Short mmCIF file of C-alpha atoms in Angstrom, two decimals:
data_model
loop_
_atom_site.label_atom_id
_atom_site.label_comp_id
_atom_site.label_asym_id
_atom_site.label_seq_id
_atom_site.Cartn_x
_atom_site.Cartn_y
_atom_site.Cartn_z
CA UNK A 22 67.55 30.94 0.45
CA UNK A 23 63.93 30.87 1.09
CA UNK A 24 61.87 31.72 -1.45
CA UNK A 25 57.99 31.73 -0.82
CA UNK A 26 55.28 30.60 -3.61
CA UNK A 27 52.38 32.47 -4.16
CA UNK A 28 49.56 30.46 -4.50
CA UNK A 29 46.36 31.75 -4.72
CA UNK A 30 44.96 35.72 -5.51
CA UNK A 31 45.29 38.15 -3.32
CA UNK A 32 42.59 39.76 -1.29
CA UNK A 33 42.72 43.28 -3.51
CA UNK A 34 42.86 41.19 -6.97
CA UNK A 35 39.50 39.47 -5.66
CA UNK A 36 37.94 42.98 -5.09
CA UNK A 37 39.03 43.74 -8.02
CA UNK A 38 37.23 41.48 -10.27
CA UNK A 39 34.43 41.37 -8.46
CA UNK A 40 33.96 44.62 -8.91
CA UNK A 41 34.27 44.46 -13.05
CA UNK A 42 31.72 41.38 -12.56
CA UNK A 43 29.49 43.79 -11.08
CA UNK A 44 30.10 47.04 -13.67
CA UNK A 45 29.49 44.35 -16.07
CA UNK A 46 26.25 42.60 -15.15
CA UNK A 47 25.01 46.26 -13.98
CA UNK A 48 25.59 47.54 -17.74
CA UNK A 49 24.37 44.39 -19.18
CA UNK A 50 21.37 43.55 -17.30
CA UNK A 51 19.35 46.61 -18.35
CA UNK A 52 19.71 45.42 -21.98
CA UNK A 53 19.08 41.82 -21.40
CA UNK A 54 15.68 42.83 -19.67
CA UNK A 55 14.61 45.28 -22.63
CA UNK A 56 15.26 42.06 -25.08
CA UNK A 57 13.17 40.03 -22.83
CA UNK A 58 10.61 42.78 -23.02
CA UNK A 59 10.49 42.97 -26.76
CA UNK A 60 10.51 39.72 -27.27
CA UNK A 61 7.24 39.64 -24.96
CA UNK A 62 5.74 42.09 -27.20
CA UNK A 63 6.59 40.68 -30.15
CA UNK A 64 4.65 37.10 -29.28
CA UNK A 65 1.60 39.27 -27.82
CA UNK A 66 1.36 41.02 -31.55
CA UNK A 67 1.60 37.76 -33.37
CA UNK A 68 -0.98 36.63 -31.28
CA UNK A 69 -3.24 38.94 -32.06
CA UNK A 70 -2.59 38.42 -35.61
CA UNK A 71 -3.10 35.21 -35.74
CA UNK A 72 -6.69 35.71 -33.68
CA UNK A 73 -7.55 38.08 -36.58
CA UNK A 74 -6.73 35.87 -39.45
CA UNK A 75 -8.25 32.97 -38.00
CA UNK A 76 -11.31 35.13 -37.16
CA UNK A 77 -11.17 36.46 -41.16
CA UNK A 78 -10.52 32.83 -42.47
CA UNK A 79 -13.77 31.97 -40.28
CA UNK A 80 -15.95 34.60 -41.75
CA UNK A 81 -15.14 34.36 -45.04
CA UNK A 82 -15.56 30.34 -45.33
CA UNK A 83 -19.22 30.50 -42.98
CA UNK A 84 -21.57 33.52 -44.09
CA UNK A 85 -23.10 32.48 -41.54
CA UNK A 86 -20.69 33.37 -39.00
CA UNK A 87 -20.54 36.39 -40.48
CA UNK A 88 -23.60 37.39 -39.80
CA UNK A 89 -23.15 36.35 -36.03
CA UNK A 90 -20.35 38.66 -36.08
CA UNK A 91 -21.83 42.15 -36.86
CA UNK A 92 -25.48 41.34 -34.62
CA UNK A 93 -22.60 40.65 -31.41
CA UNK A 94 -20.76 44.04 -32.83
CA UNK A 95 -24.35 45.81 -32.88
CA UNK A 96 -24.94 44.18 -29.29
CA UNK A 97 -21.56 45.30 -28.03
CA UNK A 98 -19.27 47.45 -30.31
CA UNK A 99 -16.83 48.16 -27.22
CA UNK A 100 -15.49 44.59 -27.32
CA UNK A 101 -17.03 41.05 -29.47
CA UNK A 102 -13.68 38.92 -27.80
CA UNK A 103 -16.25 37.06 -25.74
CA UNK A 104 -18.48 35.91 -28.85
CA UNK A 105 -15.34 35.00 -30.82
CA UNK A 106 -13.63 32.97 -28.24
CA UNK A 107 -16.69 30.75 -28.64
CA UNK A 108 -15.03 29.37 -31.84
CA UNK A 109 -11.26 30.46 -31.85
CA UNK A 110 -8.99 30.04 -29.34
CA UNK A 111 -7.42 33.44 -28.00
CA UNK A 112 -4.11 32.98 -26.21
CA UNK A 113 -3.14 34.92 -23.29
CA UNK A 114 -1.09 38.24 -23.41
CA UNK A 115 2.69 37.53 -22.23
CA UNK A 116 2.86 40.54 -20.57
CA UNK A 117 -0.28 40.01 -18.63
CA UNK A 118 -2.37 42.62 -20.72
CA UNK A 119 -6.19 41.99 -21.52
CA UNK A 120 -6.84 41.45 -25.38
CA UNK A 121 -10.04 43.55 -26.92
CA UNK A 122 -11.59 42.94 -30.36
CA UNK A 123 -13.68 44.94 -32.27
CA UNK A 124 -15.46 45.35 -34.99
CA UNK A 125 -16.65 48.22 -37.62
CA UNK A 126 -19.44 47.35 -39.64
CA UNK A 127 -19.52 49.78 -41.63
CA UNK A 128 -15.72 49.62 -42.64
CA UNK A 129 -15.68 45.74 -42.37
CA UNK A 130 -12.41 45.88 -40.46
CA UNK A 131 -11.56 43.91 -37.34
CA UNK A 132 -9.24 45.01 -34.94
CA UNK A 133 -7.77 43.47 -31.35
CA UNK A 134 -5.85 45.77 -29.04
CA UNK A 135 -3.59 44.79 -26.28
CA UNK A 136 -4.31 46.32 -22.81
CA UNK A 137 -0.37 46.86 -22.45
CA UNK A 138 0.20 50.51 -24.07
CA UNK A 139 3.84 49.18 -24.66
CA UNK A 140 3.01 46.49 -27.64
CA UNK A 141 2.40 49.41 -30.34
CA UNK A 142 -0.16 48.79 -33.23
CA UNK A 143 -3.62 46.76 -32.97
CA UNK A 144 -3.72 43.94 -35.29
CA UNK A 145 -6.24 44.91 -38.19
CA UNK A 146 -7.97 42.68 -40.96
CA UNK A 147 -10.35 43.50 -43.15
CA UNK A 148 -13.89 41.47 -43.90
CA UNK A 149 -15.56 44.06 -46.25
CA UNK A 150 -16.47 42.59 -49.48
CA UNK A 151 -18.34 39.95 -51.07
CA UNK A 152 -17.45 36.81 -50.45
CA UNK A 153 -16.54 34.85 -53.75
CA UNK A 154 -19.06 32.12 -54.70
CA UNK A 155 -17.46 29.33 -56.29
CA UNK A 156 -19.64 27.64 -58.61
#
């Protein structure tokens, strides 16, 4: 009696899986890349946020500043990101977008847009009002 051993997977079992590896990572890639995406978007909005705030904070502890803020909106109302990244630090967009800031004086509301149509909503804040004096 001779009986042979199999050791090993045959050539048709190693299609086989191969192939599931593939259906797999071809159904599973699309959604890791979307994640990836958000996620991108996601640290471009907080970004702007935090611009804003930091921008608000500024403004409302220096009148001063203030002041500087609507004359560089008056000089240019399409974008005043140059004059404030004189004194806050603006990251860069994940995505590779271009941020723009402006500014309504009239309203007193700031807002930065992303260049990337994909990151939904500007980032708003408000600086109408009088500024408190404490005394």
């Amino acid at each position: 009696m001779n009986k042979e051993k199999n050791k090993g997977f045959s050539l048709i079992e190693l299609i086989v899986v191969i192939a599931i590896m593939a259906v797999l990572v071809g159904v599973l890639a699309p959604a890791y890349l979307r994640y990836v995406e958000k996620a991108r978007q996601q640290t471009c909005y907080y970004n702007m946020d935090n611009v804003v705030r930091e921008v608000q904070l500024l403004a409302y502890s220096d009148p001063e500043y203030m002041d500087e803020l609507e004359d560089a909106a008056t000089d240019n109302p399409d974008d005043i990101l140059p004059f404030v990244s004189s004194s806050v630090t603006v990251p860069h967009c994940p995505s590779n977008g271009t941020y723009t800031m402006t500014f309504n004086s009239s309203t007193g509301v700031l807002t930065m847009e992303c260049s990337m149509n994909v990151h939904g909503l500007p980032s708003q804040g408000g600086l109408g009002g009088e500024i408190p004096n404490e005394e």
